[in-house]
Short mmCIF file of C-alpha atoms (C1' of nucleotides) in Angstrom, two decimals:
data_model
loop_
_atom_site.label_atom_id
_atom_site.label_comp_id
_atom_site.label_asym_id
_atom_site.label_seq_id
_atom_site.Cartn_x
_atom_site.Cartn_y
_atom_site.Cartn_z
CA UNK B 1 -4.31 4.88 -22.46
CA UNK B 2 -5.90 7.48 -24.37
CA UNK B 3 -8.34 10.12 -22.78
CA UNK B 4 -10.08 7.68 -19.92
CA UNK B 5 -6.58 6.92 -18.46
CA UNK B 6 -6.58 7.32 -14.20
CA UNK B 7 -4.05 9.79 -13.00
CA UNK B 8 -0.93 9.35 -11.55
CA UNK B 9 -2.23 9.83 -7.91
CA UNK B 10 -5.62 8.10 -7.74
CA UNK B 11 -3.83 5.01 -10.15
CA UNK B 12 -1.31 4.73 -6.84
CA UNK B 13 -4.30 5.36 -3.90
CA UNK B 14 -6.03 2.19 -5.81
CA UNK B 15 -2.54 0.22 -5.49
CA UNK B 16 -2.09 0.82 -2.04
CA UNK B 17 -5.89 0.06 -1.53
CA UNK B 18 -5.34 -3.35 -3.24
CA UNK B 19 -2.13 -3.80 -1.80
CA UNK B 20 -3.30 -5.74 1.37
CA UNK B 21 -3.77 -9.44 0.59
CA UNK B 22 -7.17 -9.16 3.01
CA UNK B 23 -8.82 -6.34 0.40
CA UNK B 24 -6.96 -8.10 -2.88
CA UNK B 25 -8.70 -11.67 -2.17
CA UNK B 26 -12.19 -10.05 -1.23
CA UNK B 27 -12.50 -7.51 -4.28
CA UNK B 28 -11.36 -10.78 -6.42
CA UNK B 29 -14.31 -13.04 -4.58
CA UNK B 30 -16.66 -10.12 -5.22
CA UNK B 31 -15.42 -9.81 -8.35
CA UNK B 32 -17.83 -13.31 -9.33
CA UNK B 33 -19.44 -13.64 -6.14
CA UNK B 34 -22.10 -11.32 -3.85
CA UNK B 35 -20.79 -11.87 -0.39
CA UNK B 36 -22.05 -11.31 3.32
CA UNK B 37 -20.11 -10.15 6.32
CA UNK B 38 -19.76 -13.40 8.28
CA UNK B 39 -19.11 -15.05 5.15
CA UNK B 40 -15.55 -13.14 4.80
CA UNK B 41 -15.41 -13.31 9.01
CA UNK B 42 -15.05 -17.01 8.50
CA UNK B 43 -12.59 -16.98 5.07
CA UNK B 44 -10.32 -14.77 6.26
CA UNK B 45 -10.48 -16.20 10.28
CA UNK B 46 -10.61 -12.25 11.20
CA UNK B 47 -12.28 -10.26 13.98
CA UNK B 48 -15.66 -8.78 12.66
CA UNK B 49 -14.51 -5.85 12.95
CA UNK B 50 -11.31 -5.95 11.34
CA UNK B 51 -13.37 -7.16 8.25
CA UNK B 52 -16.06 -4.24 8.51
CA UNK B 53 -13.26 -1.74 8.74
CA UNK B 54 -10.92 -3.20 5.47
CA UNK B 55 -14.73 -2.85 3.89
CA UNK B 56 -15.04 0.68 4.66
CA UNK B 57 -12.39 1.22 2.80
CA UNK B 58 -13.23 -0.38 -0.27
CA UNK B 59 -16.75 1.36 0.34
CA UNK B 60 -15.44 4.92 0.78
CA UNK B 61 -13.98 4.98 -2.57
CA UNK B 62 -17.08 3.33 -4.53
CA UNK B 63 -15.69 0.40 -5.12
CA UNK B 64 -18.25 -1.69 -3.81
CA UNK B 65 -21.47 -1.65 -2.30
CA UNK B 66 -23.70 -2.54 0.24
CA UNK B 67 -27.34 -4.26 0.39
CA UNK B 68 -29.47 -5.03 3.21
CA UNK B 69 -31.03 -8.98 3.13
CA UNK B 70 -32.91 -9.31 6.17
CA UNK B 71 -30.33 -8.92 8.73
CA UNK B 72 -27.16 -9.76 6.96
CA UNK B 73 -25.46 -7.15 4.71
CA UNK B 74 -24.11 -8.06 1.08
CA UNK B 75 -21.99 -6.37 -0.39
CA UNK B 76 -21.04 -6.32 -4.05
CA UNK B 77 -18.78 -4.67 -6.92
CA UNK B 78 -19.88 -1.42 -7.76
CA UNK B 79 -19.39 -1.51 -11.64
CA UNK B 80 -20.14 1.72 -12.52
CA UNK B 81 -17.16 3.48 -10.45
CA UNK B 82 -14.73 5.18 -11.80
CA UNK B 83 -11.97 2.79 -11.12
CA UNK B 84 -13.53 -0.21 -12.12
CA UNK B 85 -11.85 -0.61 -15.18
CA UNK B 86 -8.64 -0.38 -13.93
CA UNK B 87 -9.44 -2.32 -10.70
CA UNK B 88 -10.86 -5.28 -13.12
CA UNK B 89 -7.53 -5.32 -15.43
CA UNK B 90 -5.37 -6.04 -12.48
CA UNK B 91 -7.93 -8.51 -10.93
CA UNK B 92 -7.78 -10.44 -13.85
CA UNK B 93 -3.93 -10.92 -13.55
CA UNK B 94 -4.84 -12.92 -9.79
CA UNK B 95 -5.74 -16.33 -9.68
CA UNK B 96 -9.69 -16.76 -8.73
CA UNK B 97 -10.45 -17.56 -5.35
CA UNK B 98 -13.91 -18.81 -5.37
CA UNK B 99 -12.57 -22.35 -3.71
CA UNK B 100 -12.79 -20.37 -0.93
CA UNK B 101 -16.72 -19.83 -0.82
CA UNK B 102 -16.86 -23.43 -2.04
CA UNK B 103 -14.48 -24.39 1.15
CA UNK B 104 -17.09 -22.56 3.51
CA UNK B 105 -19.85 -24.38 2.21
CA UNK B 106 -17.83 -28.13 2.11
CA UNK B 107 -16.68 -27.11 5.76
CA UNK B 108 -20.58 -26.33 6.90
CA UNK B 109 -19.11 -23.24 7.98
CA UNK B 110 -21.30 -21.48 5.70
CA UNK B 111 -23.67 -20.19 7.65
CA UNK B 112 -27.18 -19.34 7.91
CA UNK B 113 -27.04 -16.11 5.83
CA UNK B 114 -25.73 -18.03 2.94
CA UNK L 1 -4.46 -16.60 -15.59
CA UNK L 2 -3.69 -20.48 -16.45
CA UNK L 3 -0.07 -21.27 -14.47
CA UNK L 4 1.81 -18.28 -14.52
CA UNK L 5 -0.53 -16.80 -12.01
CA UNK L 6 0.59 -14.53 -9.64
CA UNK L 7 0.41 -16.22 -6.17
CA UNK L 8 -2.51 -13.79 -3.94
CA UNK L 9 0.56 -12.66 -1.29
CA UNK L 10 3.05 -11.76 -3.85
CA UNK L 11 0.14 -9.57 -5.91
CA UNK L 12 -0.81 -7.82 -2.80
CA UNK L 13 2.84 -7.25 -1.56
CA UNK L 14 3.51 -5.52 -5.74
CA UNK L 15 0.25 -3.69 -5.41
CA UNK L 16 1.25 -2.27 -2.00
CA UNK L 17 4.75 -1.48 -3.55
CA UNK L 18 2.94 0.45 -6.41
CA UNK L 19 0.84 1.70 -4.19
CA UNK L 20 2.83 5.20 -3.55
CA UNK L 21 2.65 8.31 -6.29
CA UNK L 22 6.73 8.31 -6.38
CA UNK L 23 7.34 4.30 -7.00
CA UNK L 24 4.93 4.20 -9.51
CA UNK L 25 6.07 6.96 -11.30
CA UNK L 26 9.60 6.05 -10.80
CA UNK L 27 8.67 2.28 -12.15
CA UNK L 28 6.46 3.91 -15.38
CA UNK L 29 9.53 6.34 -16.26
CA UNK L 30 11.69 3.61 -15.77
CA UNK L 31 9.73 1.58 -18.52
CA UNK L 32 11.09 3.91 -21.30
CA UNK L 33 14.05 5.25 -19.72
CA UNK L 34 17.38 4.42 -17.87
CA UNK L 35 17.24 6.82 -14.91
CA UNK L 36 19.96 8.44 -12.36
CA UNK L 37 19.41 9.25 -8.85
CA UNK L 38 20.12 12.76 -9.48
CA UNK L 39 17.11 12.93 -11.98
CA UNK L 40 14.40 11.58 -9.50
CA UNK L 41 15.62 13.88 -6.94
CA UNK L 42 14.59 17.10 -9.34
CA UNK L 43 11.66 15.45 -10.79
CA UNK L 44 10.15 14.60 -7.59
CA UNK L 45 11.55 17.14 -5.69
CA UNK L 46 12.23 15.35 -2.81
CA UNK L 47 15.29 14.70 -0.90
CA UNK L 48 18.53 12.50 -1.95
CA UNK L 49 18.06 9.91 1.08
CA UNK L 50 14.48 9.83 0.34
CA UNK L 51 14.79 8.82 -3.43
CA UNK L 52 17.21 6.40 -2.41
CA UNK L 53 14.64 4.63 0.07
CA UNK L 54 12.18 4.30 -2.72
CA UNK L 55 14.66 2.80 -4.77
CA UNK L 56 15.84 0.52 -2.59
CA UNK L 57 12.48 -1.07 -1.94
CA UNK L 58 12.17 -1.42 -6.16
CA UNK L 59 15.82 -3.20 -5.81
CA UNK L 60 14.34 -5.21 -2.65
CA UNK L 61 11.97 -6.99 -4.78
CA UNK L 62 14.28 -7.37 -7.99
CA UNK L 63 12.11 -5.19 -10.00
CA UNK L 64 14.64 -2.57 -10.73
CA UNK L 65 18.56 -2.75 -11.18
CA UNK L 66 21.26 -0.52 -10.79
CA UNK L 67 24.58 0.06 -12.79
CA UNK L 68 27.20 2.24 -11.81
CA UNK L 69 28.43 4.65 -14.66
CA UNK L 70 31.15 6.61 -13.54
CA UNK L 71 29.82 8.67 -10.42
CA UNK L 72 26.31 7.89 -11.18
CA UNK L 73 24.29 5.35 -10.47
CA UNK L 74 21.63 4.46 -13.13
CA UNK L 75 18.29 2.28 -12.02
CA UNK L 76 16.66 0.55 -15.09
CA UNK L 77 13.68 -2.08 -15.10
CA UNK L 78 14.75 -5.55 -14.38
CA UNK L 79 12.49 -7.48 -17.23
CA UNK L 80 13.76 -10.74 -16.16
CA UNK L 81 12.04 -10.32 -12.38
CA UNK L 82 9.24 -12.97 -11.66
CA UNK L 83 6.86 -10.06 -11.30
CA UNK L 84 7.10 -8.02 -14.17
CA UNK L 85 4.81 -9.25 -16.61
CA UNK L 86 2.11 -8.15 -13.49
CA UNK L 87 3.71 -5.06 -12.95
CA UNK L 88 3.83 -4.35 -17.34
CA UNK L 89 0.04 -4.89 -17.01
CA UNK L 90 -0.49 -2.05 -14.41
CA UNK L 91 1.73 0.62 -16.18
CA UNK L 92 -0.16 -0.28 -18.99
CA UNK L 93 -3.37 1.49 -17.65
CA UNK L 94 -1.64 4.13 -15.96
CA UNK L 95 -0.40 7.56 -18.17
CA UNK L 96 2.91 8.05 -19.85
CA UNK L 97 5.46 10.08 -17.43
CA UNK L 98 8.36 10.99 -20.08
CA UNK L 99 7.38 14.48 -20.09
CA UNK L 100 8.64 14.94 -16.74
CA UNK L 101 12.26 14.02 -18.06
CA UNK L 102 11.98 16.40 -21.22
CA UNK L 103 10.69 18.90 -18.19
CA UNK L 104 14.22 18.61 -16.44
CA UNK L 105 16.03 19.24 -20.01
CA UNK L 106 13.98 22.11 -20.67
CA UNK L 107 14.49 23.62 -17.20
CA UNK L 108 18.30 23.46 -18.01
CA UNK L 109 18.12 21.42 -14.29
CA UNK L 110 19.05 18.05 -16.45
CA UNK L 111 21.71 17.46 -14.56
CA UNK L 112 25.62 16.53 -15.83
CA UNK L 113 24.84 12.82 -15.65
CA UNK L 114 22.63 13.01 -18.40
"C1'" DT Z 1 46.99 13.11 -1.06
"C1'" DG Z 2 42.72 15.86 0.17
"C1'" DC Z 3 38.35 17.89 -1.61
"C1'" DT Z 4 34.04 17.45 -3.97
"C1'" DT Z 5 30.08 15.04 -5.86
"C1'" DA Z 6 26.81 11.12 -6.03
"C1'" DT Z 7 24.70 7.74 -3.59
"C1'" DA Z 8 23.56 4.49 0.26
"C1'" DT Z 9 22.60 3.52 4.80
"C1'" DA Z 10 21.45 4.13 9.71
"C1'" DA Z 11 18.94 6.24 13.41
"C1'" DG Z 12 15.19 8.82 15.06
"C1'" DC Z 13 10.61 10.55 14.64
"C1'" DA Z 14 5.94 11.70 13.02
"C1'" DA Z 15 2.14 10.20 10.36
"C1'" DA Z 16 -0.56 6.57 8.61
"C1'" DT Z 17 -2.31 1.95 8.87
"C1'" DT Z 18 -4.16 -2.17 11.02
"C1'" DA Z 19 -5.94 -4.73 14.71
"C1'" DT Z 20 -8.31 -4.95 19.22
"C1'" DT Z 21 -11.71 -3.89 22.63
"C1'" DA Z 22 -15.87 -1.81 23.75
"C1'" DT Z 23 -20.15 -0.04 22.43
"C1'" DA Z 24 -24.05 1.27 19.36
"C1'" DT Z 25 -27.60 0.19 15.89
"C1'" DA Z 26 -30.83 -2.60 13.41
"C1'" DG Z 27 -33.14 -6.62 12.48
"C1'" DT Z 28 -35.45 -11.05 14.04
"C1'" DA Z 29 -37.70 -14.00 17.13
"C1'" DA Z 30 -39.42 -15.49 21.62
"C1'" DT E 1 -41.25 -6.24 25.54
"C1'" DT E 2 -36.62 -8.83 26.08
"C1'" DA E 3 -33.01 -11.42 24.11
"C1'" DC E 4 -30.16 -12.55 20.39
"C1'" DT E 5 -27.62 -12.05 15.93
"C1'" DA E 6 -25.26 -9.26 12.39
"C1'" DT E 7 -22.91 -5.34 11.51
"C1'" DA E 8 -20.84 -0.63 12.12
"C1'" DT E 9 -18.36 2.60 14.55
"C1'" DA E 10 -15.36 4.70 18.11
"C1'" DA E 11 -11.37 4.65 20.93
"C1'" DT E 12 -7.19 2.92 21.64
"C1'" DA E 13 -2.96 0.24 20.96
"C1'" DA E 14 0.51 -1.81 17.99
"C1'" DT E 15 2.80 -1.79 13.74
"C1'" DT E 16 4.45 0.06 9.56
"C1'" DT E 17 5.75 3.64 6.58
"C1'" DG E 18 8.13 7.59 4.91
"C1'" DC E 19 10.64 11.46 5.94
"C1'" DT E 20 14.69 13.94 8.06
"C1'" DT E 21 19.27 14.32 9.79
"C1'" DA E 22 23.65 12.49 10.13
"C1'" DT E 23 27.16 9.64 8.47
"C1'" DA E 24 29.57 6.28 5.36
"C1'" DT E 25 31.31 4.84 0.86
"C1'" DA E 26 33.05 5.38 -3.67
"C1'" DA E 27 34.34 7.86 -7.73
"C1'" DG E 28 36.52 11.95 -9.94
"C1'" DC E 29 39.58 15.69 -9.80
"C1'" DA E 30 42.95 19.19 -8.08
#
DNA sequence: TGCTTATATAAGCAAATTATTATATAGTAA
DNA sequence: TTACTATATAATAATTTGCTTATATAAGCA
């Protein structure tokens, strides 16, 4: 715990950001794995905008970031945030869920960008 | 991770429990200390009926108990629940909260129960 | 017994969250 | 240029959450 321990508040605003299986399974994914927009449109068999809006939020408190490709958008773990350490201790208590990329590309589903 | 793996639903649905400034406090006090209702209602300084909702999702999930001593109803951490060793991880990271109990005895506000 | 204290629960409501629908922006390609 | 694809954002609707107020239950005590 020491000095670099989170507080109280921003340890439970992480929690409740993780708390949604939807963010969980796409911070674990990115957690091994760049990723583009369609790519989690097709995993998680959500609207495109109900993915770009959960990715806000994961965006609006540094956790990850984006990078233009052409015309698809990656997005990636941002390592250097301040939460990152804590974020990465609780992702390694989840099992992995890169079948699921794997599953895209088995399926054909994965698509162009990828 | 191996077998004992958390399944992706059941870590999001913890994290999302966690996910509130009062449960996890409750839950990290609760790691050290056997805790009446009376006691969260001063430290948090919230209402009876509140408190009790909190607690009641913790009880929901089997991650806290209660025991009835006397008038008072004591909530202590359930070690045998499915999802503690995931939930012993996160307090892990997140900083010590005993002072707020030594802050009620100080106060003189520690209550009869205790 | 009746009164008080501790706690739980139910009902109602306001605030926050998530999804949907519609639209805007930016790139690519004809 | 126009048309198309990928993505973001805005507005709105539906759902969930957390709080309050009111009431119920259970123990202790006069």
């Amino acid at each position: 715990m020491v000095k670099t321990s989170i507080e109280m508040d921003k340890a439970a605003m992480v929690l409740k950001l993780l708390g949604d299986k939807t963010r969980l399974t796409m911070v674990k994914l990115l957690e091994n794995n760049d990723c583009c927009v369609c790519e989690f449109v097709e995993i998680f068999q959500a609207s495109q905008p109900s993915i770009s809006q959960h990715l806000r939020k994961l965006r609006d408190v540094g956790l990850v970031k984006e990078e233009r490709r052409g015309q698809w958008i990656f997005y990636s773990i941002n390592q250097d945030n301040a939460y990152y350490p804590f974020v990465e201790h609780i992702l390694k208590q989840v099992p992995n869920q890169d079948h699921k990329l794997k599953e895209l590309e088995a399926n054909g589903t994965r698509i162009t960008c990828c």
